[in-house]
C-alpha positions as semicolon CSV with decimal commas, in nm:
position;residue;x (nm);y (nm);z (nm)
1;M;0,000;0,000;0,000
2;N;0,127;0,349;-0,089
3;K;0,137;0,541;0,239
4;K;0,199;0,871;0,064
5;K;-0,119;0,830;-0,144
6;I;-0,326;0,746;0,163
7;A;-0,182;1,042;0,354
8;A;-0,261;1,272;0,062
9;G;-0,621;1,146;0,053
10;I;-0,662;1,198;0,425
11;A;-0,512;1,545;0,399
12;A;-0,751;1,636;0,118
13;G;-1,044;1,514;0,325
14;A;-0,922;1,707;0,628
15;V;-0,907;2,030;0,425
16;S;-1,265;1,975;0,306
17;V;-1,389;1,910;0,657
18;A;-1,187;2,186;0,817
19;A;-1,342;2,433;0,576
20;A;-1,677;2,330;0,716
21;G;-1,561;2,401;1,071
22;W;-1,473;2,053;1,199
23;T;-1,167;1,831;1,165
24;L;-1,131;1,458;1,142
25;T;-0,833;1,463;1,375
26;T;-1,014;1,624;1,668
27;V;-0,981;1,425;1,990
28;L;-1,326;1,395;2,135
29;P;-1,349;1,582;2,465
30;G;-1,544;1,464;2,761
31;A;-1,536;1,094;2,673
32;V;-1,615;0,897;2,985
33;S;-1,576;0,536;3,077
34;Q;-1,867;0,298;3,119
35;T;-1,805;0,299;3,495
36;E;-1,910;0,667;3,506
37;R;-2,243;0,626;3,323
38;E;-2,476;0,374;3,172
39;P;-2,393;0,280;2,811
40;R;-2,600;0,457;2,549
41;L;-2,783;0,261;2,280
42;F;-2,746;0,368;1,917
43;G;-2,908;0,225;1,605
44;S;-2,775;0,177;1,253
45;T;-2,930;0,070;0,926
46;Y;-2,787;0,037;0,575
47;M;-2,975;-0,026;0,252
48;T;-2,833;-0,378;0,238
49;R;-2,568;-0,598;0,394
50;N;-2,538;-0,784;0,064
51;N;-2,245;-0,557;-0,013
52;P;-1,918;-0,591;0,182
53;F;-1,879;-0,213;0,168
54;F;-2,145;-0,176;0,438
55;D;-1,992;-0,449;0,653
56;V;-1,662;-0,259;0,665
57;L;-1,839;0,073;0,724
58;H;-2,039;-0,078;1,011
59;E;-1,733;-0,237;1,173
60;S;-1,552;0,098;1,167
61;L;-1,853;0,278;1,316
62;E;-1,899;0,009;1,579
63;E;-1,535;0,048;1,687
64;V;-1,594;0,416;1,767
65;V;-1,913;0,340;1,960
66;E;-1,751;0,063;2,163
67;E;-1,444;0,279;2,233
68;N;-1,685;0,518;2,406
69;G;-1,846;0,241;2,613
70;D;-2,172;0,241;2,420
71;I;-2,376;-0,013;2,221
72;L;-2,462;-0,014;1,850
73;I;-2,744;-0,229;1,716
74;T;-2,817;-0,274;1,346
75;R;-3,082;-0,397;1,105
76;D;-3,067;-0,516;0,742
77;P;-3,367;-0,410;0,526
78;L;-3,246;-0,604;0,220
79;Q;-3,306;-0,310;-0,019
80;N;-3,668;-0,281;0,097
81;Q;-3,762;0,070;0,214
82;E;-4,085;-0,036;0,381
83;K;-3,889;-0,292;0,581
84;Q;-3,627;-0,033;0,671
85;N;-3,895;0,203;0,800
86;E;-4,041;-0,074;1,015
87;Q;-3,697;-0,165;1,151
88;I;-3,623;0,195;1,244
89;L;-3,950;0,211;1,438
90;E;-3,849;-0,111;1,616
91;M;-3,513;0,039;1,715
92;L;-3,687;0,354;1,839
93;D;-3,908;0,134;2,056
94;E;-3,594;-0,035;2,188
95;G;-3,475;0,304;2,310
96;I;-3,200;0,413;2,072
97;E;-3,068;0,762;2,144
98;L;-2,921;0,828;1,799
99;L;-2,963;0,674;1,452
100;F;-2,701;0,621;1,183
101;I;-2,880;0,575;0,851
102;N;-2,801;0,484;0,493
103;P;-3,145;0,487;0,326
104;V;-3,278;0,247;0,066
105;D;-3,487;0,523;-0,094
106;W;-3,396;0,882;-0,014
107;E;-3,762;0,995;-0,029
108;A;-3,966;0,694;0,088
109;V;-3,768;0,681;0,414
110;Q;-3,948;0,999;0,529
111;P;-4,200;0,830;0,767
112;A;-3,910;0,686;0,967
113;V;-3,731;1,022;0,961
114;D;-4,046;1,188;1,094
115;A;-4,068;0,930;1,372
116;C;-3,711;1,008;1,478
117;R;-3,790;1,378;1,482
118;E;-4,103;1,324;1,693
119;R;-3,907;1,122;1,951
120;G;-3,612;1,360;1,958
121;V;-3,365;1,107;1,820
122;P;-3,087;1,275;1,618
123;I;-2,985;1,132;1,280
124;I;-2,640;1,092;1,128
125;N;-2,677;1,031;0,753
126;I;-2,407;0,814;0,590
127;D;-2,297;0,750;0,228
128;T;-2,619;0,847;0,046
129;R;-2,834;1,146;0,135
130;L;-3,182;1,164;0,280
131;K;-3,404;1,414;0,097
132;D;-3,500;1,582;0,426
133;Q;-3,159;1,719;0,525
134;D;-3,322;1,951;0,780
135;A;-3,380;1,640;0,992
136;V;-3,013;1,542;0,983
137;V;-2,740;1,645;1,227
138;S;-2,472;1,574;0,968
139;C;-2,437;1,393;0,635
140;I;-2,110;1,213;0,568
141;E;-2,039;1,079;0,222
142;T;-1,774;1,038;-0,045
143;D;-1,762;1,312;-0,307
144;N;-1,980;1,105;-0,538
145;Y;-1,999;1,364;-0,814
146;Q;-1,620;1,369;-0,829
147;A;-1,614;0,989;-0,837
148;G;-1,819;0,992;-1,158
149;Q;-1,605;1,267;-1,306
150;V;-1,277;1,081;-1,269
151;C;-1,418;0,772;-1,440
152;A;-1,531;0,982;-1,738
153;E;-1,198;1,162;-1,754
154;D;-1,009;0,833;-1,761
155;M;-1,240;0,698;-2,032
156;M;-1,177;1,002;-2,253
157;K;-0,802;0,955;-2,217
158;R;-0,836;0,599;-2,343
159;L;-1,096;0,645;-2,618
160;D;-1,147;0,923;-2,874
161;S;-1,514;0,824;-2,903
162;A;-1,743;0,577;-2,727
163;R;-2,091;0,429;-2,709
164;I;-2,168;0,407;-2,339
165;V;-2,393;0,188;-2,123
166;I;-2,478;0,313;-1,772
167;L;-2,619;0,123;-1,474
168;D;-2,775;0,372;-1,233
169;N;-3,018;0,365;-0,937
170;P;-3,250;0,671;-0,923
171;I;-3,365;0,614;-0,564
172;Q;-3,007;0,629;-0,432
173;T;-2,849;0,975;-0,436
174;S;-2,491;0,850;-0,412
175;I;-2,530;0,665;-0,743
176;T;-2,731;0,943;-0,912
177;D;-2,458;1,193;-0,816
178;R;-2,192;0,964;-0,962
179;V;-2,383;0,925;-1,285
180;Q;-2,439;1,301;-1,303
181;G;-2,068;1,363;-1,254
182;F;-1,995;1,123;-1,539
183;L;-2,259;1,274;-1,769
184;D;-2,157;1,634;-1,699
185;T;-1,797;1,549;-1,785
186;I;-1,889;1,423;-2,132
187;E;-2,158;1,685;-2,194
188;G;-2,118;1,864;-2,526
189;R;-1,889;1,592;-2,659
190;E;-2,095;1,425;-2,931
191;E;-1,829;1,159;-2,983
192;Y;-1,928;1,014;-2,643
193;E;-2,284;0,884;-2,665
194;V;-2,491;0,715;-2,393
195;I;-2,691;0,451;-2,579
196;F;-2,847;0,275;-2,278
197;Q;-2,913;0,373;-1,916
198;Q;-3,111;0,165;-1,669
199;A;-3,134;0,098;-1,296
200;G;-2,925;-0,190;-1,166
201;A;-3,030;-0,138;-0,801
202;G;-2,663;-0,123;-0,699
203;E;-2,673;-0,504;-0,688
204;L;-2,461;-0,754;-0,879
205;E;-2,746;-0,993;-0,963
206;V;-2,990;-0,722;-1,076
207;S;-2,725;-0,550;-1,288
208;A;-2,632;-0,881;-1,449
209;E;-2,995;-0,934;-1,550
210;V;-3,024;-0,582;-1,690
211;I;-2,712;-0,621;-1,903
212;A;-2,814;-0,969;-2,014
213;G;-3,139;-0,823;-2,143
214;F;-2,958;-0,541;-2,318
215;L;-2,711;-0,779;-2,485
216;K;-3,000;-0,960;-2,650
217;E;-3,057;-0,643;-2,854
218;D;-2,715;-0,709;-3,011
219;R;-2,609;-0,343;-2,998
220;E;-2,241;-0,255;-3,012
221;F;-2,089;-0,052;-2,728
222;D;-1,748;0,039;-2,592
223;V;-1,793;0,137;-2,225
224;L;-1,991;0,008;-1,927
225;F;-2,017;0,249;-1,633
226;G;-2,166;0,104;-1,314
227;G;-2,288;0,330;-1,034
228;N;-2,096;0,111;-0,790
229;D;-1,863;-0,189;-0,807
230;P;-2,135;-0,455;-0,771
231;S;-2,321;-0,300;-1,067
232;A;-2,010;-0,303;-1,283
233;L;-1,919;-0,658;-1,181
234;G;-2,273;-0,774;-1,254
235;G;-2,238;-0,626;-1,601
236;L;-1,903;-0,799;-1,643
237;S;-2,051;-1,138;-1,554
238;S;-2,314;-1,105;-1,829
239;L;-2,060;-0,980;-2,081
240;Q;-1,842;-1,282;-2,008
241;Q;-2,139;-1,517;-2,025
242;Y;-2,229;-1,387;-2,372
243;K;-1,860;-1,367;-2,471
244;K;-1,886;-0,995;-2,542
245;D;-1,635;-0,864;-2,289
246;E;-1,357;-0,807;-2,542
247;N;-1,264;-0,441;-2,596
248;V;-1,523;-0,305;-2,349
249;L;-1,397;-0,063;-2,084
250;I;-1,567;-0,132;-1,749
251;Y;-1,580;0,126;-1,468
252;G;-1,716;0,093;-1,117
253;I;-1,711;0,303;-0,801
254;D;-1,602;0,177;-0,457
255;G;-1,252;0,035;-0,485
256;S;-1,372;-0,296;-0,344
257;P;-1,139;-0,595;-0,307
258;D;-1,347;-0,789;-0,561
259;F;-1,316;-0,517;-0,822
260;K;-0,943;-0,473;-0,758
261;A;-0,897;-0,847;-0,807
262;M;-1,067;-0,816;-1,145
263;L;-0,841;-0,520;-1,224
264;E;-0,537;-0,730;-1,144
265;M;-0,657;-0,997;-1,388
266;G;-0,728;-0,738;-1,657
267;F;-1,106;-0,786;-1,680
268;V;-1,205;-0,429;-1,581
269;T;-1,066;-0,080;-1,634
270;G;-1,103;0,139;-1,327
271;T;-1,294;0,223;-1,009
272;S;-1,325;0,548;-0,816
273;C;-1,231;0,449;-0,464
274;Q;-1,424;0,505;-0,144
275;S;-1,311;0,437;0,210
276;P;-1,589;0,272;0,413
277;R;-1,353;0,273;0,712
278;S;-1,316;0,651;0,693
279;L;-1,689;0,700;0,641
280;G;-1,775;0,486;0,945
281;R;-1,517;0,643;1,174
282;T;-1,604;0,996;1,064
283;A;-1,974;0,928;1,123
284;G;-1,903;0,794;1,472
285;E;-1,672;1,079;1,569
286;T;-1,919;1,335;1,436
287;A;-2,197;1,181;1,645
288;Y;-1,992;1,200;1,964
289;A;-1,880;1,555;1,893
290;Y;-2,249;1,649;1,857
291;L;-2,348;1,466;2,176
292;E;-2,071;1,651;2,362
293;G;-2,223;1,980;2,254
294;E;-1,979;2,069;1,979
295;E;-2,085;2,236;1,657
296;V;-2,042;1,986;1,373
297;A;-2,040;2,029;0,997
298;K;-2,377;1,981;0,832
299;Y;-2,208;1,812;0,535
300;I;-1,876;1,627;0,526
301;S;-1,738;1,511;0,191
302;L;-1,445;1,272;0,159
303;P;-1,239;1,276;-0,164
304;S;-1,230;1,003;-0,428
305;S;-0,958;0,902;-0,674
306;L;-0,933;0,650;-0,957
307;I;-0,778;0,307;-0,913
308;S;-0,676;0,168;-1,251
309;R;-0,450;-0,105;-1,385
310;E;-0,171;0,150;-1,402
311;N;-0,169;0,239;-1,030
312;L;-0,316;-0,074;-0,873
313;N;0,016;-0,158;-0,708
314;E;-0,029;0,150;-0,488
315;Y;-0,335;-0,003;-0,319
316;E;-0,408;-0,307;-0,106
317;I;-0,586;-0,549;-0,339
318;N;-0,739;-0,770;-0,070
319;G;-0,867;-0,490;0,152
320;W;-1,055;-0,162;0,153
321;Q;-0,905;0,183;0,163
């Protein structure tokens, strides 16, 4: 792993956060041991646990909570917003004092958000935004727009023209921001044409089905851009199944170990990296700063950069950033 690259990424993130009035390196004041008070109960929910990204994010968040002598419970809604709303109500009934949330659907989660507001339970929003940001103490996410930009910029360096397929997910703002960053970067360049765009739900299996259906149309294309790594890898699996993966550039966003393994073998082109560890720790530290009465940034954005075949040796293939 390239320590200089990691340090640069952290420094860039620190500048972004510091500009908002809060730093990642702040030592939390007033932390007390469990012997001085009863442990507090916090809740967490992510759109799915069928993505290792959220497992790593949760583990990092849980470390912060346990370091402070408190308890973090979690629920898995399995990409079902109605189920997520029900699970949040259950956690409220269990007495959680704060909720960490990554919503399935940024709008349809509103009933659960309203319930938190009614019970006075603060919300820390992670990785993809809620529509009702007035209800949120702080939103912590990767610079998703930038993540889409860097994929498009790399594509244009490799190809003078391209027919592009995009796997998006309109109910998830992190993916829509990535797609928008990609589209804005190629805007006005007629040589780069999006010929197909459809929701892949951010899931490998769903994305594979979408691309399998598209391939039956027998249309030629040069680039597949997935709104996250599972989407891109789902597309890859269908391309390989139909033996149409030759000469197609494949981009994802996450920097997951699975995608980096495919990079190492030459099956994919690039991924804009995220750090679920940094997202989880930043969310936890922001929550404690708020609970200690500090003013925290309403929005914290962590930088993204491209991992490609050319710089893969600077990253840990089998782990997350």
